[in-house]
Amino acid sequence: MIAPFNRDGEWLRCQLHSHTTNSDGEATADGLIEHYVRAGFDVLAITDHWHITTAAHDELVLLPSSELSAKLEGRGDFDADVLAYGIDVLPEPREEFPSIAAAAEWIVAQGGVAYLAHPYWSGLRAEDYLAAPALSGIEVMNAGSELLQGNGLSAVHWDDILHLGGACLGIATDDSHYPGQDSRLAWTVVAAPERSREAVLEALRNGDFYATTGAAILGIDVGGGGVEVRCGPARSITVRSGPWDGCRVDAGPYAMNWRGRVLDRRHDGAITRARFEPPEYWRWGRVEVVSVEGATAWSNPFAVD
Ligand SMILES: [Zn+2]
């Protein structure tokens, strides 16, 4: 079994993008924290724009965080947003970074972890990510963008980056500004040896997590020329790779499966385990599970050999 599914320890439900009245959000910090605690979250990053909202709570691990902006060279007035996790201070002066690379380098120099927010919504391209090697990954799903504008899913950007050789992890977030209306839609499930700020940051650096809108990935095995996936009751399981390259099994009774076969099903036909056999030339894969309810889970990319 590949990491993080082979680990003992805790699985923590993390909300990694949210706003309060300290920037453009509707809830106070205390109100937002209570909202996510009641919803069963273990970890919250309050990512107010250019503001570190500090708070403490007995049950919730709070990651000191902010959403910082950077100029996009040659794109008029457009800019990019970079999520900064685990920073205790803001840049001085508090003005937009000249580039995504400069923002990500500054965050990492503070001991933090940098993720590129909503690439689709920001009009970004794979090249924008690849020019900033200090980034750990992207938001593959930003539920707020998806809910309001239909541009929250950046899976194509992700595949482009990976195909061009970039190292890129994928988180899912709410980007909630109006908790209750645009919250509890997407989150990141982190495998951590303990419930602490440091353990969660380390998992975000290393890719010990999967992203989800409600579907569950339980295990991924890579070996013997194949990829085996265990998951919560699924409508389909896909192994993505570069252009032309994918494998899928589907629960539909007449569906054609491609480079994969179902190993276990629930009584109603939902898939819970499948094995895939990608062609030998594949270098990497990533798993997407669509649950019977229509939610999606995204694994991080892994080596296939
Ligand atoms: Zn935001």
mmCIF file of C-alpha atoms and ligand atoms in Angstrom:
data_model
loop_
_atom_site.group_PDB
_atom_site.id
_atom_site.type_symbol
_atom_site.label_atom_id
_atom_site.label_comp_id
_atom_site.label_asym_id
_atom_site.label_seq_id
_atom_site.Cartn_x
_atom_site.Cartn_y
_atom_site.Cartn_z
ATOM 1 C CA MET A 1 0.000 0.000 0.000
ATOM 2 C CA ILE A 2 1.354 3.459 -0.866
ATOM 3 C CA ALA A 3 1.525 6.403 1.558
ATOM 4 C CA PRO A 4 -0.441 7.761 3.287
ATOM 5 C CA PHE A 5 -2.853 4.795 3.232
ATOM 6 C CA ASN A 6 -0.246 2.479 4.789
ATOM 7 C CA ARG A 7 0.082 4.609 7.941
ATOM 8 C CA ASP A 8 -1.153 4.199 11.438
ATOM 9 C CA GLY A 9 -2.233 7.461 12.999
ATOM 10 C CA GLU A 10 -5.172 9.750 12.598
ATOM 11 C CA TRP A 11 -7.175 10.870 9.585
ATOM 12 C CA LEU A 12 -7.976 14.533 10.081
ATOM 13 C CA ARG A 13 -10.725 16.405 8.282
ATOM 14 C CA CYS A 14 -9.160 19.736 7.306
ATOM 15 C CA GLN A 15 -10.677 22.955 6.002
ATOM 16 C CA LEU A 16 -7.773 24.777 4.381
ATOM 17 C CA HIS A 17 -9.395 27.887 2.851
ATOM 18 C CA SER A 18 -11.852 30.164 4.683
ATOM 19 C CA HIS A 19 -12.487 33.839 5.392
ATOM 20 C CA THR A 20 -13.769 35.930 8.306
ATOM 21 C CA THR A 21 -14.695 39.568 8.898
ATOM 22 C CA ASN A 22 -10.915 40.207 9.020
ATOM 23 C CA SER A 23 -11.097 40.158 5.209
ATOM 24 C CA ASP A 24 -14.131 39.578 2.987
ATOM 25 C CA GLY A 25 -15.929 36.867 5.001
ATOM 26 C CA GLU A 26 -19.286 37.190 6.773
ATOM 27 C CA ALA A 27 -18.503 35.310 10.006
ATOM 28 C CA THR A 28 -16.336 36.403 12.902
ATOM 29 C CA ALA A 29 -13.346 34.170 13.672
ATOM 30 C CA ASP A 30 -15.183 32.638 16.664
ATOM 31 C CA GLY A 31 -18.322 32.085 14.591
ATOM 32 C CA LEU A 32 -16.367 30.394 11.799
ATOM 33 C CA ILE A 33 -14.522 28.148 14.250
ATOM 34 C CA GLU A 34 -17.772 27.050 15.944
ATOM 35 C CA HIS A 35 -19.305 26.378 12.523
ATOM 36 C CA TYR A 36 -16.500 24.021 11.464
ATOM 37 C CA VAL A 37 -16.282 22.331 14.882
ATOM 38 C CA ARG A 38 -20.010 21.531 14.743
ATOM 39 C CA ALA A 39 -19.514 20.195 11.211
ATOM 40 C CA GLY A 40 -16.953 17.684 12.489
ATOM 41 C CA PHE A 41 -13.726 19.260 11.279
ATOM 42 C CA ASP A 42 -10.401 18.616 13.051
ATOM 43 C CA VAL A 43 -8.275 21.317 11.427
ATOM 44 C CA LEU A 44 -9.039 24.853 10.211
ATOM 45 C CA ALA A 45 -6.877 27.296 8.265
ATOM 46 C CA ILE A 46 -8.396 30.782 8.316
ATOM 47 C CA THR A 47 -6.915 32.287 5.177
ATOM 48 C CA ASP A 48 -7.991 35.926 5.338
ATOM 49 C CA HIS A 49 -6.446 38.072 2.597
ATOM 50 C CA TRP A 50 -3.235 39.661 3.880
ATOM 51 C CA HIS A 51 -4.248 39.018 7.484
ATOM 52 C CA ILE A 52 -3.345 36.291 9.975
ATOM 53 C CA THR A 53 -6.437 35.650 12.067
ATOM 54 C CA THR A 54 -5.251 34.142 15.312
ATOM 55 C CA ALA A 55 -7.555 32.155 17.559
ATOM 56 C CA ALA A 56 -7.451 29.095 19.764
ATOM 57 C CA HIS A 57 -9.844 26.235 20.342
ATOM 58 C CA ASP A 58 -9.651 23.087 22.466
ATOM 59 C CA GLU A 59 -10.940 20.684 19.804
ATOM 60 C CA LEU A 60 -9.717 22.254 16.586
ATOM 61 C CA VAL A 61 -6.133 22.524 15.324
ATOM 62 C CA LEU A 62 -5.795 26.047 13.890
ATOM 63 C CA LEU A 63 -3.111 26.599 11.257
ATOM 64 C CA PRO A 64 -1.945 30.233 11.175
ATOM 65 C CA SER A 65 -2.471 31.110 7.525
ATOM 66 C CA SER A 66 -3.184 33.811 4.979
ATOM 67 C CA GLU A 67 -4.107 34.225 1.307
ATOM 68 C CA LEU A 68 -1.460 36.394 -0.358
ATOM 69 C CA SER A 69 -1.618 37.815 -3.857
ATOM 70 C CA ALA A 70 0.961 38.021 -6.616
ATOM 71 C CA LYS A 71 1.146 39.853 -9.939
ATOM 72 C CA LEU A 72 0.818 37.908 -13.161
ATOM 73 C CA GLU A 73 3.268 39.302 -15.644
ATOM 74 C CA GLY A 74 1.712 40.280 -18.966
ATOM 75 C CA ARG A 75 -1.928 39.577 -17.978
ATOM 76 C CA GLY A 76 -3.252 43.077 -17.484
ATOM 77 C CA ASP A 77 -4.854 43.588 -14.093
ATOM 78 C CA PHE A 78 -5.190 39.910 -13.254
ATOM 79 C CA ASP A 79 -3.370 38.475 -10.285
ATOM 80 C CA ALA A 80 -2.892 35.114 -8.585
ATOM 81 C CA ASP A 81 -3.615 34.024 -5.007
ATOM 82 C CA VAL A 82 -1.210 31.913 -2.994
ATOM 83 C CA LEU A 83 -2.307 30.136 0.190
ATOM 84 C CA ALA A 84 0.305 30.420 2.948
ATOM 85 C CA TYR A 85 0.056 27.770 5.689
ATOM 86 C CA GLY A 86 2.025 27.924 8.928
ATOM 87 C CA ILE A 87 3.225 31.522 8.804
ATOM 88 C CA ASP A 88 3.324 33.725 11.922
ATOM 89 C CA VAL A 89 4.071 37.069 10.266
ATOM 90 C CA LEU A 90 2.993 38.886 7.112
ATOM 91 C CA PRO A 91 5.380 40.239 4.477
ATOM 92 C CA GLU A 92 6.536 43.831 4.934
ATOM 93 C CA PRO A 93 5.588 45.976 3.139
ATOM 94 C CA ARG A 94 2.131 44.423 2.771
ATOM 95 C CA GLU A 95 1.870 44.674 -0.951
ATOM 96 C CA GLU A 96 1.353 42.259 -3.797
ATOM 97 C CA PHE A 97 4.337 40.050 -4.619
ATOM 98 C CA PRO A 98 5.911 40.651 -8.058
ATOM 99 C CA SER A 99 5.366 36.982 -9.013
ATOM 100 C CA ILE A 100 3.896 33.695 -7.800
ATOM 101 C CA ALA A 101 7.483 32.417 -7.418
ATOM 102 C CA ALA A 102 8.399 35.316 -5.096
ATOM 103 C CA ALA A 103 5.309 34.708 -2.938
ATOM 104 C CA ALA A 104 5.955 30.960 -2.654
ATOM 105 C CA GLU A 105 9.658 31.473 -1.841
ATOM 106 C CA TRP A 106 8.806 33.967 0.891
ATOM 107 C CA ILE A 107 6.256 31.572 2.437
ATOM 108 C CA VAL A 108 8.690 28.646 2.457
ATOM 109 C CA ALA A 109 11.452 30.873 3.912
ATOM 110 C CA GLN A 110 9.094 31.532 6.890
ATOM 111 C CA GLY A 111 8.828 27.763 7.472
ATOM 112 C CA GLY A 112 5.410 27.709 5.793
ATOM 113 C CA VAL A 113 3.825 25.687 3.003
ATOM 114 C CA ALA A 114 2.574 27.339 -0.224
ATOM 115 C CA TYR A 115 -0.348 26.213 -2.417
ATOM 116 C CA LEU A 116 -1.659 27.950 -5.500
ATOM 117 C CA ALA A 117 -5.358 28.839 -5.042
ATOM 118 C CA HIS A 118 -8.052 28.135 -7.671
ATOM 119 C CA PRO A 119 -5.953 27.975 -10.903
ATOM 120 C CA TYR A 120 -9.041 27.770 -13.158
ATOM 121 C CA TRP A 121 -10.804 30.720 -11.497
ATOM 122 C CA SER A 122 -7.588 32.807 -11.697
ATOM 123 C CA GLY A 123 -7.052 32.025 -15.397
ATOM 124 C CA LEU A 124 -3.716 30.331 -14.696
ATOM 125 C CA ARG A 125 -1.758 27.890 -16.847
ATOM 126 C CA ALA A 126 0.599 25.038 -16.105
ATOM 127 C CA GLU A 127 3.548 27.353 -16.893
ATOM 128 C CA ASP A 128 2.518 29.707 -14.074
ATOM 129 C CA TYR A 129 2.806 26.834 -11.586
ATOM 130 C CA LEU A 130 6.038 25.449 -13.048
ATOM 131 C CA ALA A 131 7.732 28.879 -12.773
ATOM 132 C CA ALA A 132 7.276 28.771 -8.973
ATOM 133 C CA PRO A 133 9.062 25.630 -7.726
ATOM 134 C CA ALA A 134 8.561 26.531 -4.044
ATOM 135 C CA LEU A 135 4.840 25.729 -4.431
ATOM 136 C CA SER A 136 3.757 22.376 -2.969
ATOM 137 C CA GLY A 137 0.569 22.083 -5.008
ATOM 138 C CA ILE A 138 -2.743 23.544 -6.159
ATOM 139 C CA GLU A 139 -6.378 23.562 -5.141
ATOM 140 C CA VAL A 140 -7.737 20.851 -7.430
ATOM 141 C CA MET A 141 -11.190 21.777 -6.094
ATOM 142 C CA ASN A 142 -12.180 25.203 -4.776
ATOM 143 C CA ALA A 143 -15.844 24.679 -3.862
ATOM 144 C CA GLY A 144 -16.674 28.391 -3.637
ATOM 145 C CA SER A 145 -15.572 28.989 -7.242
ATOM 146 C CA GLU A 146 -17.426 25.861 -8.359
ATOM 147 C CA LEU A 147 -20.632 26.853 -6.524
ATOM 148 C CA LEU A 148 -20.734 30.427 -7.792
ATOM 149 C CA GLN A 149 -19.095 30.277 -11.200
ATOM 150 C CA GLY A 150 -18.525 26.664 -12.240
ATOM 151 C CA ASN A 151 -14.746 27.105 -12.391
ATOM 152 C CA GLY A 152 -13.580 25.465 -9.178
ATOM 153 C CA LEU A 153 -12.268 22.197 -10.646
ATOM 154 C CA SER A 154 -8.649 22.470 -11.841
ATOM 155 C CA ALA A 155 -8.036 18.807 -12.757
ATOM 156 C CA VAL A 156 -6.966 19.678 -16.319
ATOM 157 C CA HIS A 157 -4.426 22.197 -14.992
ATOM 158 C CA TRP A 158 -3.179 19.499 -12.593
ATOM 159 C CA ASP A 159 -2.707 16.897 -15.328
ATOM 160 C CA ASP A 160 -0.910 19.445 -17.536
ATOM 161 C CA ILE A 161 1.502 20.322 -14.712
ATOM 162 C CA LEU A 162 2.177 16.657 -13.951
ATOM 163 C CA HIS A 163 2.611 15.734 -17.600
ATOM 164 C CA LEU A 164 5.186 18.532 -17.983
ATOM 165 C CA GLY A 165 7.158 16.971 -15.115
ATOM 166 C CA GLY A 166 6.088 19.256 -12.255
ATOM 167 C CA ALA A 167 5.754 18.007 -8.674
ATOM 168 C CA CYS A 168 2.242 19.029 -7.639
ATOM 169 C CA LEU A 169 -0.092 17.952 -4.829
ATOM 170 C CA GLY A 170 -3.848 18.615 -4.865
ATOM 171 C CA ILE A 171 -6.008 19.905 -1.998
ATOM 172 C CA ALA A 172 -9.786 20.526 -1.913
ATOM 173 C CA THR A 173 -11.224 23.490 0.001
ATOM 174 C CA ASP A 174 -14.407 25.487 0.610
ATOM 175 C CA ASP A 175 -12.985 29.030 0.275
ATOM 176 C CA SER A 176 -16.003 29.888 2.417
ATOM 177 C CA HIS A 177 -17.088 33.520 2.734
ATOM 178 C CA TYR A 178 -20.692 32.804 3.869
ATOM 179 C CA PRO A 179 -20.549 29.739 6.151
ATOM 180 C CA GLY A 180 -23.723 27.678 5.841
ATOM 181 C CA GLN A 181 -24.162 28.636 2.192
ATOM 182 C CA ASP A 182 -20.688 27.984 0.787
ATOM 183 C CA SER A 183 -19.130 25.689 3.389
ATOM 184 C CA ARG A 184 -18.741 21.948 4.114
ATOM 185 C CA LEU A 185 -18.590 21.352 0.363
ATOM 186 C CA ALA A 186 -14.939 20.319 -0.084
ATOM 187 C CA TRP A 187 -12.116 19.415 2.289
ATOM 188 C CA THR A 188 -8.776 17.653 2.609
ATOM 189 C CA VAL A 189 -8.332 14.420 4.584
ATOM 190 C CA VAL A 190 -4.860 14.400 6.146
ATOM 191 C CA ALA A 191 -3.068 11.367 7.579
ATOM 192 C CA ALA A 192 -1.035 12.607 10.542
ATOM 193 C CA PRO A 193 0.856 10.827 13.306
ATOM 194 C CA GLU A 194 -0.709 13.254 15.791
ATOM 195 C CA ARG A 195 -3.207 16.125 16.008
ATOM 196 C CA SER A 196 -0.830 19.051 15.816
ATOM 197 C CA ARG A 197 -0.066 22.057 13.671
ATOM 198 C CA GLU A 198 3.405 20.661 12.805
ATOM 199 C CA ALA A 199 2.079 17.233 11.821
ATOM 200 C CA VAL A 200 -0.555 18.756 9.510
ATOM 201 C CA LEU A 201 1.992 21.107 7.886
ATOM 202 C CA GLU A 202 4.354 18.169 7.323
ATOM 203 C CA ALA A 203 1.542 16.189 5.690
ATOM 204 C CA LEU A 204 0.769 19.173 3.413
ATOM 205 C CA ARG A 205 4.462 19.287 2.437
ATOM 206 C CA ASN A 206 4.722 15.542 1.795
ATOM 207 C CA GLY A 207 1.354 14.779 0.228
ATOM 208 C CA ASP A 208 0.015 12.607 3.051
ATOM 209 C CA PHE A 209 -3.632 13.347 2.251
ATOM 210 C CA TYR A 210 -6.380 13.134 -0.308
ATOM 211 C CA ALA A 211 -8.859 15.778 -1.441
ATOM 212 C CA THR A 212 -12.620 15.260 -1.455
ATOM 213 C CA THR A 213 -16.139 16.604 -1.832
ATOM 214 C CA GLY A 214 -17.400 13.605 0.171
ATOM 215 C CA ALA A 215 -16.059 10.432 -1.495
ATOM 216 C CA ALA A 216 -13.529 8.243 0.354
ATOM 217 C CA ILE A 217 -10.291 6.593 -0.780
ATOM 218 C CA LEU A 218 -9.308 3.776 1.588
ATOM 219 C CA GLY A 219 -6.163 2.374 -0.017
ATOM 220 C CA ILE A 220 -3.987 2.377 -3.136
ATOM 221 C CA ASP A 221 -1.546 -0.426 -3.976
ATOM 222 C CA VAL A 222 0.987 -0.040 -6.759
ATOM 223 C CA GLY A 223 2.975 -3.055 -7.877
ATOM 224 C CA GLY A 224 3.145 -6.073 -10.148
ATOM 225 C CA GLY A 225 2.311 -3.892 -13.145
ATOM 226 C CA GLY A 226 -0.967 -2.764 -11.651
ATOM 227 C CA VAL A 227 -2.786 -0.303 -9.429
ATOM 228 C CA GLU A 228 -5.380 -1.533 -6.928
ATOM 229 C CA VAL A 229 -7.829 0.880 -5.311
ATOM 230 C CA ARG A 230 -10.117 0.406 -2.292
ATOM 231 C CA CYS A 231 -12.734 3.078 -1.690
ATOM 232 C CA GLY A 232 -16.137 3.937 -0.273
ATOM 233 C CA PRO A 233 -19.138 2.817 -2.407
ATOM 234 C CA ALA A 234 -18.357 4.231 -5.853
ATOM 235 C CA ARG A 235 -20.068 4.907 -9.152
ATOM 236 C CA SER A 236 -16.676 4.968 -10.910
ATOM 237 C CA ILE A 237 -12.962 4.775 -10.219
ATOM 238 C CA THR A 238 -10.479 6.378 -12.609
ATOM 239 C CA VAL A 239 -6.692 6.287 -12.769
ATOM 240 C CA ARG A 240 -5.574 9.442 -14.596
ATOM 241 C CA SER A 241 -2.238 10.040 -16.246
ATOM 242 C CA GLY A 242 -1.035 12.148 -19.198
ATOM 243 C CA PRO A 243 -2.812 12.892 -22.502
ATOM 244 C CA TRP A 244 -4.336 9.743 -24.056
ATOM 245 C CA ASP A 245 -3.780 7.882 -20.799
ATOM 246 C CA GLY A 246 -6.428 6.732 -18.361
ATOM 247 C CA CYS A 247 -8.116 3.664 -16.880
ATOM 248 C CA ARG A 248 -11.676 3.420 -15.570
ATOM 249 C CA VAL A 249 -14.191 1.050 -14.067
ATOM 250 C CA ASP A 250 -17.835 2.045 -13.875
ATOM 251 C CA ALA A 251 -20.690 0.625 -11.810
ATOM 252 C CA GLY A 252 -23.269 1.027 -14.565
ATOM 253 C CA PRO A 253 -24.617 -2.408 -15.565
ATOM 254 C CA TYR A 254 -23.777 -1.956 -19.256
ATOM 255 C CA ALA A 255 -20.697 0.214 -18.838
ATOM 256 C CA MET A 256 -17.491 -0.732 -20.574
ATOM 257 C CA ASN A 257 -14.481 -0.875 -18.275
ATOM 258 C CA TRP A 258 -11.113 0.183 -19.667
ATOM 259 C CA ARG A 259 -7.808 -1.305 -18.476
ATOM 260 C CA GLY A 260 -9.463 -2.221 -15.198
ATOM 261 C CA ARG A 261 -11.738 -4.745 -13.531
ATOM 262 C CA VAL A 262 -13.985 -4.617 -10.486
ATOM 263 C CA LEU A 263 -12.841 -6.867 -7.630
ATOM 264 C CA ASP A 264 -15.515 -6.119 -5.015
ATOM 265 C CA ARG A 265 -19.013 -4.686 -5.191
ATOM 266 C CA ARG A 266 -21.675 -3.817 -2.653
ATOM 267 C CA HIS A 267 -25.089 -5.534 -2.947
ATOM 268 C CA ASP A 268 -26.393 -2.598 -5.020
ATOM 269 C CA GLY A 269 -23.522 -2.756 -7.507
ATOM 270 C CA ALA A 270 -21.459 0.099 -6.057
ATOM 271 C CA ILE A 271 -17.729 -0.579 -6.522
ATOM 272 C CA THR A 272 -15.528 -0.868 -3.431
ATOM 273 C CA ARG A 273 -12.339 -2.392 -4.918
ATOM 274 C CA ALA A 274 -10.858 -2.485 -8.407
ATOM 275 C CA ARG A 275 -7.581 -3.344 -10.122
ATOM 276 C CA PHE A 276 -6.122 -1.455 -13.080
ATOM 277 C CA GLU A 277 -3.409 -2.391 -15.530
ATOM 278 C CA PRO A 278 -1.907 0.708 -17.121
ATOM 279 C CA PRO A 279 0.485 0.351 -20.089
ATOM 280 C CA GLU A 280 4.142 -0.142 -19.195
ATOM 281 C CA TYR A 281 5.253 3.298 -20.354
ATOM 282 C CA TRP A 282 3.218 5.149 -17.695
ATOM 283 C CA ARG A 283 5.358 7.184 -15.288
ATOM 284 C CA TRP A 284 2.684 8.518 -12.949
ATOM 285 C CA GLY A 285 -0.954 8.085 -12.039
ATOM 286 C CA ARG A 286 -3.538 9.618 -9.760
ATOM 287 C CA VAL A 287 -6.865 8.202 -8.612
ATOM 288 C CA GLU A 288 -10.306 9.802 -8.810
ATOM 289 C CA VAL A 289 -13.257 8.130 -7.105
ATOM 290 C CA VAL A 290 -16.846 9.258 -7.747
ATOM 291 C CA SER A 291 -19.142 8.065 -4.964
ATOM 292 C CA VAL A 292 -22.674 6.761 -5.464
ATOM 293 C CA GLU A 293 -23.881 10.161 -4.202
ATOM 294 C CA GLY A 294 -21.865 11.953 -6.914
ATOM 295 C CA ALA A 295 -19.073 13.312 -4.697
ATOM 296 C CA THR A 296 -15.448 13.047 -5.863
ATOM 297 C CA ALA A 297 -12.173 12.148 -4.124
ATOM 298 C CA TRP A 298 -8.739 12.890 -5.651
ATOM 299 C CA SER A 299 -5.570 11.090 -4.566
ATOM 300 C CA ASN A 300 -2.189 12.717 -4.928
ATOM 301 C CA PRO A 301 -0.064 11.571 -7.871
ATOM 302 C CA PHE A 302 2.135 8.507 -7.398
ATOM 303 C CA ALA A 303 4.853 6.802 -9.429
ATOM 304 C CA VAL A 304 3.768 3.918 -11.629
ATOM 305 C CA ASP A 305 6.479 1.520 -12.767
HETATM 306 ZN ZN ZN B 1 -10.071 32.892 -0.597
#
